Every structure is written in C-alpha cells, then in structure tokens.
Amino acid sequence: MRPLVIALLVGLAAVTGADEARAEMVEFESLSGWREGGQLEALEAFLVTCNQLDAPYWRPVCKLAGDVPKDDASARAFFELLFRPVIIGKPPALFTGYYEPELNGSPVRTPTYAWPLYRRPPDLQDGMVYYSRSEIEAGALRGRGLEIAWIDDPVEVFFLHIQGSGRVKMTDGSTIRLGYAGRNGHAYRSVGQEMVRRGMFAAHQVSAQTIQAFVRRNPAIGAELLNHNPSYIFFRKISNLPPEKGPIGAMGKSITPMRSLAVDPAFVPLGAPVWIEKEGQATLSRLMVAQDTGGAIKGAQRADIFYGYGDRAGDAAGIVRDGGRMVQLLPIDRAWALTGGN
C-alpha cells in the first residue's frame, strides 16, 4: 500500500535535519495514558507481522509474544518487561490520517459509471516516466482492456489514487478489493497547495473535504486542478481478503484500523510498536504498530494513522494534521545500543 495522504494535498514539509539522529530513552511512566489500557489490541496487531522481523534482537520477543495471556494487564507487562521506550528525532511529531475508500463501480462503462480504474499496463516498467494523468484522462490507455471497473465519480477516483487501496461495490452486489500496483513515474504535485497558490483558500482551510466539495461544485476547473497532479496510480485486484480485514500494508499483511501506522522506515523499523500522543481536536494516546509506508511520510517524528474504511473513516482521517510525539518501543538490547542508556 502506498498512502499519499492529506499531507501531500496541503504540501506539508517532512521533518528533517540533525535532530533526526537524536535518540533518548524514557520511562513507561512518562507515556501519557499508558496505564489506561489497550495494549492487548496492539499486541494482536504486533503479532500479525512479528514473524517478518529478522534482526536478532526481535526474535526472542516475537517468540514470547504469542504466549502472552489475552488481557490488557498481561500485554502491558510483556511490553514493559522486554521493551524500552525510545524517542527518535525531536518532537513535535506530525500526524495525518488515511483510510480505505469505498467506491461504487460497474464492470462496464455506462453514462453513470464513466471513470475507469486501470490495472498496471504491461509496458510500464519500474522507474519509467509514463503517460501523465492528463494524458490518461484524455484517453491514452483507452481500448487496451486495462479497466478493472468503471466508477461513478471522478473525485472518488482521484482520492482512491491518493490512498492507494480501496473497495469497490459493484452493481451486482459484489465487492472488489484493490491494492496498489504501480505508478506512472511522475512526481506528485499537491492540489491543495495549488489551490492556496491561486488564492482559492488559505492553507489552514484546505482538507480532503474542501477539495472534494470544490471540485464537485466546479467540475470544469476542478478537473483542471486534479490534472495539476501528473502522478497516476494503477491497481490490482486482491483476492481472498475477508471484508473484516484491512487493506494490505507495506509488510504484505492486512493492517488494523486505529492500530497500524504508516511511517518512514529509515527511522522507524517496520513491525515495531510505536506509542503515539496525538494532539489536536481529537487527542489520541495509544500503542500502535508501524506496518505501512507512504510517499509523504518522511522523518522520525512523522506518521500516518490508519482510520479504517468507508466514509466515516475518511471523514475522520481527512481532518487530521496534528502535533504530538512518537515513542518507539524497542527490544532492550536495541534501545540501549541506540541511546547508550541515556
């Protein structure tokens, strides 16, 4: 999965600089809300990808994780016994949200279902700069039999490209699960940032909902705005994925709503537990697991929270742009190696 989320829409800058290398060990007691529970859900999410953690310091904890009794107190004790909290980089963090959209689709083109979702063209090679979004929208791939489904709303298609995976409810009552299959090689350009540049909105006014509403009210200029972003995403059907399971993340496993994070793996190991303290309108303190990545997720104190699927999750994810801090839970040996005990 490759979630290019709201951070891209508004042109948020990633955290960079010398502070990225900073590592500080802290106490569990300093984690706001740690004693309030929820660690069992995080442990269950951790177990989904634990067997993919190859470093020697992960193997003992992963071996023991499956034997932890299924209650919050035992899960909390497991993390306190075998991990240490480490802050990498310098807070404040930057949190955004992403979700799995649910669209309406048809297997054939109709006057209502007129906007295609394409599978990856066979002539598209990794690293190739292919047709731009505007060229594809003008029909560059038409007639090649690449359509997976036809959708009833071009704005929903655009935001499916932003999220990188989704569900399509077909006219026959079936549902198709889609995952990321590739991109056209063009650099992403922020539609939200372009709207600010043109004086349409102030930066603080731009959100996914703002963009969606504007494009629907102004279809001609809206289509031109969407084509300001030349990047284009191709999809693949994912079979045998139960409806209660989340989309496939960067570790090849389903991610869990409100327990999975997209992170920068240059600073946060994929599969690691991460304690987040998100500020803003809906504060959030909980243990999550780094199981995904994203094109806009750059820096040690940068994360994208997976909110689930459907409109409600999209509404919640679309307004998140908050500070706070991220604290990685690392096996004791690794924590000490990074911090020297400091």
Short mmCIF file of C-alpha atoms in Angstrom, two decimals:
data_model
loop_
_atom_site.label_atom_id
_atom_site.label_comp_id
_atom_site.label_asym_id
_atom_site.label_seq_id
_atom_site.Cartn_x
_atom_site.Cartn_y
_atom_site.Cartn_z
CA MET A 1 0.00 0.00 0.00
CA ARG A 2 1.25 3.48 -0.77
CA PRO A 3 -0.85 6.01 1.02
CA LEU A 4 -0.25 9.52 -0.35
CA VAL A 5 -2.39 11.26 2.18
CA ILE A 6 -3.61 14.66 3.17
CA ALA A 7 -0.06 15.79 3.88
CA LEU A 8 0.54 15.70 0.15
CA LEU A 9 -2.63 17.65 -0.53
CA VAL A 10 -1.56 20.59 1.58
CA GLY A 11 2.17 20.35 0.88
CA LEU A 12 3.27 19.62 4.41
CA ALA A 13 7.03 19.55 4.89
CA ALA A 14 8.70 16.47 6.35
CA VAL A 15 10.80 16.83 9.47
CA THR A 16 14.46 16.96 8.54
CA GLY A 17 17.83 17.93 9.95
CA ALA A 18 20.38 16.86 12.50
CA ASP A 19 17.76 16.22 15.16
CA GLU A 20 16.62 13.14 13.21
CA ALA A 21 19.58 11.17 14.64
CA ARG A 22 18.71 12.05 18.23
CA ALA A 23 17.73 9.06 20.40
CA GLU A 24 16.57 9.30 24.01
CA MET A 25 15.32 6.54 26.27
CA VAL A 26 12.38 7.45 28.52
CA GLU A 27 10.33 5.66 31.19
CA PHE A 28 6.99 3.98 30.60
CA GLU A 29 5.56 6.21 33.32
CA SER A 30 6.23 9.22 31.06
CA LEU A 31 3.88 7.90 28.38
CA SER A 32 0.62 9.80 28.77
CA GLY A 33 -2.23 7.29 29.11
CA TRP A 34 -0.03 4.19 29.18
CA ARG A 35 -1.85 2.73 32.21
CA GLU A 36 -5.29 3.23 30.68
CA GLY A 37 -5.17 0.03 28.65
CA GLY A 38 -5.48 -1.06 25.04
CA GLN A 39 -2.15 -2.89 24.89
CA LEU A 40 -3.80 -6.23 24.08
CA GLU A 41 -5.18 -4.87 20.79
CA ALA A 42 -1.73 -3.51 19.97
CA LEU A 43 -0.11 -6.86 20.82
CA GLU A 44 -2.52 -8.63 18.47
CA ALA A 45 -1.61 -6.20 15.67
CA PHE A 46 2.10 -6.69 16.51
CA LEU A 47 1.72 -10.46 16.13
CA VAL A 48 0.38 -10.09 12.58
CA THR A 49 3.82 -9.05 11.27
CA CYS A 50 6.18 -10.12 14.04
CA ASN A 51 7.47 -13.15 12.14
CA GLN A 52 8.86 -10.81 9.47
CA LEU A 53 11.25 -9.08 11.89
CA ASP A 54 14.62 -10.63 11.08
CA ALA A 55 17.05 -8.72 13.30
CA PRO A 56 18.41 -10.87 16.18
CA TYR A 57 17.07 -8.55 18.88
CA TRP A 58 13.49 -9.05 17.62
CA ARG A 59 13.49 -12.86 17.58
CA PRO A 60 13.22 -13.53 21.34
CA VAL A 61 10.40 -11.02 21.85
CA CYS A 62 8.46 -12.33 18.86
CA LYS A 63 8.83 -15.88 20.14
CA LEU A 64 7.39 -14.90 23.52
CA ALA A 65 4.67 -12.60 22.17
CA GLY A 66 2.40 -15.44 21.08
CA ASP A 67 2.31 -16.91 24.61
CA VAL A 68 1.14 -13.75 26.37
CA PRO A 69 -2.28 -14.21 28.09
CA LYS A 70 -5.06 -12.39 26.25
CA ASP A 71 -5.71 -9.49 28.60
CA ASP A 72 -4.51 -5.88 28.78
CA ALA A 73 -2.55 -6.28 32.01
CA SER A 74 -0.51 -9.19 30.64
CA ALA A 75 0.08 -7.43 27.33
CA ARG A 76 1.22 -4.29 29.14
CA ALA A 77 3.56 -6.35 31.34
CA PHE A 78 5.02 -8.01 28.22
CA PHE A 79 5.95 -4.66 26.70
CA GLU A 80 7.28 -3.28 29.98
CA LEU A 81 9.46 -6.36 30.58
CA LEU A 82 11.02 -6.74 27.13
CA PHE A 83 10.98 -3.24 25.60
CA ARG A 84 12.16 0.24 26.39
CA PRO A 85 10.56 3.48 25.09
CA VAL A 86 12.87 5.47 22.83
CA ILE A 87 12.22 8.86 21.24
CA ILE A 88 13.97 9.11 17.88
CA GLY A 89 14.20 12.60 16.43
CA LYS A 90 12.90 15.76 18.00
CA PRO A 91 9.18 16.28 18.68
CA PRO A 92 6.74 17.76 17.86
CA ALA A 93 5.60 14.98 15.58
CA LEU A 94 3.35 15.45 12.59
CA PHE A 95 0.34 13.13 12.39
CA THR A 96 -2.03 12.77 9.46
CA GLY A 97 -4.66 10.13 8.73
CA TYR A 98 -5.51 7.78 5.90
CA TYR A 99 -8.26 5.28 5.15
CA GLU A 100 -9.56 2.73 2.65
CA PRO A 101 -12.15 4.39 0.40
CA GLU A 102 -15.32 2.60 -0.68
CA LEU A 103 -16.50 3.44 -4.21
CA ASN A 104 -19.42 2.44 -6.44
CA GLY A 105 -18.48 0.62 -9.62
CA SER A 106 -19.63 -1.26 -12.70
CA PRO A 107 -17.88 -3.92 -14.81
CA VAL A 108 -18.84 -1.99 -17.97
CA ARG A 109 -18.92 1.66 -18.90
CA THR A 110 -22.30 3.39 -18.71
CA PRO A 111 -23.38 7.04 -18.72
CA THR A 112 -23.27 6.93 -14.89
CA TYR A 113 -20.19 4.74 -14.46
CA ALA A 114 -17.83 6.55 -16.78
CA TRP A 115 -14.46 6.84 -14.99
CA PRO A 116 -12.06 3.87 -15.18
CA LEU A 117 -9.75 2.29 -12.65
CA TYR A 118 -6.81 0.80 -14.54
CA ARG A 119 -4.64 -2.20 -13.87
CA ARG A 120 -0.92 -1.75 -14.45
CA PRO A 121 -0.10 -1.62 -18.18
CA PRO A 122 2.28 -4.43 -19.21
CA ASP A 123 4.63 -1.96 -20.92
CA LEU A 124 5.08 0.11 -17.74
CA GLN A 125 8.46 -0.67 -16.20
CA ASP A 126 9.65 0.39 -12.76
CA GLY A 127 11.31 3.80 -12.93
CA MET A 128 9.73 4.65 -16.28
CA VAL A 129 8.09 8.04 -16.79
CA TYR A 130 4.81 7.05 -18.45
CA TYR A 131 1.73 8.95 -19.62
CA SER A 132 0.74 11.81 -17.30
CA ARG A 133 -2.61 12.00 -15.51
CA SER A 134 -3.98 14.47 -18.07
CA GLU A 135 -2.92 12.21 -20.96
CA ILE A 136 -4.51 9.17 -19.34
CA GLU A 137 -7.69 11.11 -18.58
CA ALA A 138 -7.75 12.18 -22.26
CA GLY A 139 -7.79 8.52 -23.33
CA ALA A 140 -4.15 7.39 -23.69
CA LEU A 141 -4.99 3.91 -22.31
CA ARG A 142 -8.46 3.59 -23.79
CA GLY A 143 -9.21 0.42 -25.75
CA ARG A 144 -6.44 -1.70 -24.23
CA GLY A 145 -8.66 -3.73 -21.91
CA LEU A 146 -6.94 -2.47 -18.76
CA GLU A 147 -10.09 -1.37 -16.95
CA ILE A 148 -10.75 -3.14 -13.64
CA ALA A 149 -14.02 -1.28 -13.05
CA TRP A 150 -15.84 1.89 -14.00
CA ILE A 151 -16.67 4.38 -11.22
CA ASP A 152 -19.50 6.90 -10.88
CA ASP A 153 -17.46 9.82 -9.51
CA PRO A 154 -14.12 11.19 -10.82
CA VAL A 155 -13.38 12.83 -7.47
CA GLU A 156 -13.64 9.46 -5.72
CA VAL A 157 -11.25 8.02 -8.31
CA PHE A 158 -8.73 10.77 -7.60
CA PHE A 159 -8.86 10.18 -3.85
CA LEU A 160 -8.54 6.43 -4.34
CA HIS A 161 -5.26 7.25 -6.07
CA ILE A 162 -4.25 9.30 -3.03
CA GLN A 163 -4.97 6.46 -0.60
CA GLY A 164 -3.51 3.66 -2.75
CA SER A 165 -6.08 0.95 -1.95
CA GLY A 166 -9.83 0.64 -1.68
CA ARG A 167 -13.08 -1.27 -2.03
CA VAL A 168 -15.45 -1.08 -4.99
CA LYS A 169 -19.10 -2.06 -4.53
CA MET A 170 -20.19 -3.39 -7.90
CA THR A 171 -23.65 -3.09 -9.42
CA ASP A 172 -24.20 -6.86 -8.99
CA GLY A 173 -23.73 -6.59 -5.22
CA SER A 174 -20.19 -7.97 -5.10
CA THR A 175 -17.20 -6.05 -3.71
CA ILE A 176 -13.75 -5.84 -5.28
CA ARG A 177 -10.72 -5.17 -3.06
CA LEU A 178 -7.99 -3.17 -4.77
CA GLY A 179 -4.33 -2.71 -3.90
CA TYR A 180 -1.52 -0.57 -5.26
CA ALA A 181 0.14 -1.98 -8.38
CA GLY A 182 2.35 0.85 -9.61
CA ARG A 183 2.54 4.46 -10.66
CA ASN A 184 3.32 6.37 -13.82
CA GLY A 185 6.66 7.80 -12.65
CA HIS A 186 5.61 11.46 -12.49
CA ALA A 187 6.32 13.40 -9.30
CA TYR A 188 3.30 14.18 -7.15
CA ARG A 189 2.07 17.78 -7.16
CA SER A 190 -0.16 18.97 -4.36
CA VAL A 191 -3.65 20.02 -5.45
CA GLY A 192 -4.27 21.69 -2.10
CA GLN A 193 -1.05 23.66 -2.35
CA GLU A 194 -2.01 24.78 -5.86
CA MET A 195 -5.39 26.00 -4.61
CA VAL A 196 -3.61 28.04 -1.94
CA ARG A 197 -1.18 29.42 -4.53
CA ARG A 198 -4.10 30.55 -6.69
CA GLY A 199 -5.72 32.29 -3.74
CA MET A 200 -8.76 29.99 -3.64
CA PHE A 201 -8.22 29.06 0.01
CA ALA A 202 -5.89 29.79 2.90
CA ALA A 203 -3.59 26.93 3.89
CA HIS A 204 -5.48 26.20 7.11
CA GLN A 205 -8.75 25.82 5.17
CA VAL A 206 -7.53 23.03 2.89
CA SER A 207 -8.57 19.46 3.64
CA ALA A 208 -9.71 16.45 1.65
CA GLN A 209 -13.32 17.52 2.21
CA THR A 210 -12.57 21.05 0.99
CA ILE A 211 -11.03 19.79 -2.23
CA GLN A 212 -13.82 17.28 -2.87
CA ALA A 213 -16.55 19.87 -2.37
CA PHE A 214 -14.84 22.47 -4.57
CA VAL A 215 -14.24 20.07 -7.47
CA ARG A 216 -17.83 18.83 -7.39
CA ARG A 217 -19.19 22.40 -7.39
CA ASN A 218 -16.84 23.46 -10.18
CA PRO A 219 -16.35 20.42 -12.44
CA ALA A 220 -14.50 22.17 -15.28
CA ILE A 221 -11.90 23.99 -13.20
CA GLY A 222 -11.95 21.05 -10.78
CA ALA A 223 -10.84 18.61 -13.49
CA GLU A 224 -8.05 21.01 -14.45
CA LEU A 225 -6.97 21.24 -10.82
CA LEU A 226 -6.86 17.47 -10.41
CA ASN A 227 -4.72 17.22 -13.54
CA HIS A 228 -2.28 19.63 -11.91
CA ASN A 229 -1.06 16.44 -10.24
CA PRO A 230 0.51 14.40 -13.09
CA SER A 231 1.04 11.32 -10.90
CA TYR A 232 -1.28 8.40 -11.62
CA ILE A 233 -1.80 5.13 -9.73
CA PHE A 234 -2.56 1.67 -11.11
CA PHE A 235 -4.30 -1.06 -9.14
CA ARG A 236 -4.59 -4.81 -8.80
CA LYS A 237 -7.41 -6.98 -7.55
CA ILE A 238 -6.76 -8.64 -4.20
CA SER A 239 -8.48 -12.00 -3.87
CA ASN A 240 -9.42 -13.89 -0.72
CA LEU A 241 -9.26 -10.86 1.56
CA PRO A 242 -12.16 -11.10 4.04
CA PRO A 243 -14.29 -7.96 4.35
CA GLU A 244 -13.44 -7.58 8.05
CA LYS A 245 -9.71 -7.39 7.23
CA GLY A 246 -7.96 -4.14 6.42
CA PRO A 247 -6.03 -3.47 3.21
CA ILE A 248 -2.59 -4.92 2.60
CA GLY A 249 0.19 -2.78 4.05
CA ALA A 250 3.86 -2.47 3.20
CA MET A 251 4.66 -5.70 5.08
CA GLY A 252 2.29 -7.72 2.92
CA LYS A 253 -0.29 -8.23 5.67
CA SER A 254 -3.64 -6.64 6.46
CA ILE A 255 -3.38 -3.50 8.53
CA THR A 256 -5.58 -2.79 11.54
CA PRO A 257 -7.78 0.30 11.97
CA MET A 258 -6.51 2.60 14.73
CA ARG A 259 -3.60 0.22 15.47
CA SER A 260 -1.50 0.44 12.28
CA LEU A 261 0.74 3.36 11.34
CA ALA A 262 2.46 4.38 8.13
CA VAL A 263 5.99 5.53 8.98
CA ASP A 264 9.34 6.35 7.45
CA PRO A 265 11.28 3.05 7.65
CA ALA A 266 14.55 4.97 7.54
CA PHE A 267 13.82 5.92 11.16
CA VAL A 268 11.12 3.55 12.40
CA PRO A 269 11.54 -0.22 11.87
CA LEU A 270 8.56 -1.74 10.10
CA GLY A 271 6.82 -4.01 12.58
CA ALA A 272 7.89 -2.04 15.66
CA PRO A 273 5.38 -0.97 18.33
CA VAL A 274 5.05 2.83 18.48
CA TRP A 275 3.38 4.82 21.23
CA ILE A 276 1.70 7.93 19.87
CA GLU A 277 0.48 11.02 21.69
CA LYS A 278 -1.54 12.98 19.14
CA GLU A 279 -2.71 16.47 19.98
CA GLY A 280 -5.42 18.44 18.21
CA GLN A 281 -9.19 18.25 18.01
CA ALA A 282 -9.42 14.55 18.90
CA THR A 283 -6.46 13.73 21.14
CA LEU A 284 -5.16 10.19 20.91
CA SER A 285 -2.73 8.30 23.16
CA ARG A 286 -2.30 4.65 22.27
CA LEU A 287 0.09 1.89 21.29
CA MET A 288 0.20 1.23 17.55
CA VAL A 289 2.38 -0.77 15.16
CA ALA A 290 4.48 0.53 12.25
CA GLN A 291 3.16 -1.62 9.39
CA ASP A 292 2.93 0.68 6.39
CA THR A 293 4.76 3.40 4.49
CA GLY A 294 3.76 6.40 2.38
CA GLY A 295 5.23 8.84 -0.09
CA ALA A 296 4.56 11.80 2.22
CA ILE A 297 5.79 10.08 5.36
CA LYS A 298 9.33 11.32 5.84
CA GLY A 299 11.13 11.79 9.14
CA ALA A 300 11.48 10.17 12.54
CA GLN A 301 8.56 12.09 14.06
CA ARG A 302 6.14 11.58 11.18
CA ALA A 303 3.26 9.11 10.96
CA ASP A 304 0.00 8.44 9.19
CA ILE A 305 -2.75 6.82 11.26
CA PHE A 306 -4.93 4.22 9.54
CA TYR A 307 -8.56 5.00 10.41
CA GLY A 308 -10.33 2.11 8.65
CA TYR A 309 -12.56 2.05 5.58
CA GLY A 310 -15.60 3.90 4.27
CA ASP A 311 -16.95 7.43 4.53
CA ARG A 312 -16.84 7.70 8.31
CA ALA A 313 -13.18 6.72 8.40
CA GLY A 314 -12.49 9.12 5.54
CA ASP A 315 -14.16 12.00 7.37
CA ALA A 316 -12.07 11.31 10.48
CA ALA A 317 -8.81 10.85 8.59
CA GLY A 318 -9.29 13.86 6.32
CA ILE A 319 -9.09 16.47 9.07
CA VAL A 320 -6.03 15.11 10.91
CA ARG A 321 -2.98 17.33 10.83
CA ASP A 322 -1.75 17.41 14.39
CA GLY A 323 1.34 17.60 16.52
CA GLY A 324 2.38 15.46 19.46
CA ARG A 325 5.12 12.91 19.79
CA MET A 326 6.06 9.37 18.73
CA VAL A 327 7.88 6.97 21.04
CA GLN A 328 9.20 3.71 19.63
CA LEU A 329 9.14 0.59 21.83
CA LEU A 330 12.34 -1.26 21.05
CA PRO A 331 13.78 -4.50 22.46
CA ILE A 332 16.03 -3.67 25.42
CA ASP A 333 19.32 -4.51 23.66
CA ARG A 334 18.43 -2.35 20.69
CA ALA A 335 17.22 0.53 22.86
CA TRP A 336 20.47 0.55 24.83
CA ALA A 337 22.57 0.32 21.65
CA LEU A 338 20.83 3.39 20.21
CA THR A 339 20.89 5.51 23.34
CA GLY A 340 23.76 4.24 25.46
CA GLY A 341 21.26 4.15 28.29
CA ASN A 342 20.56 7.88 28.03
#
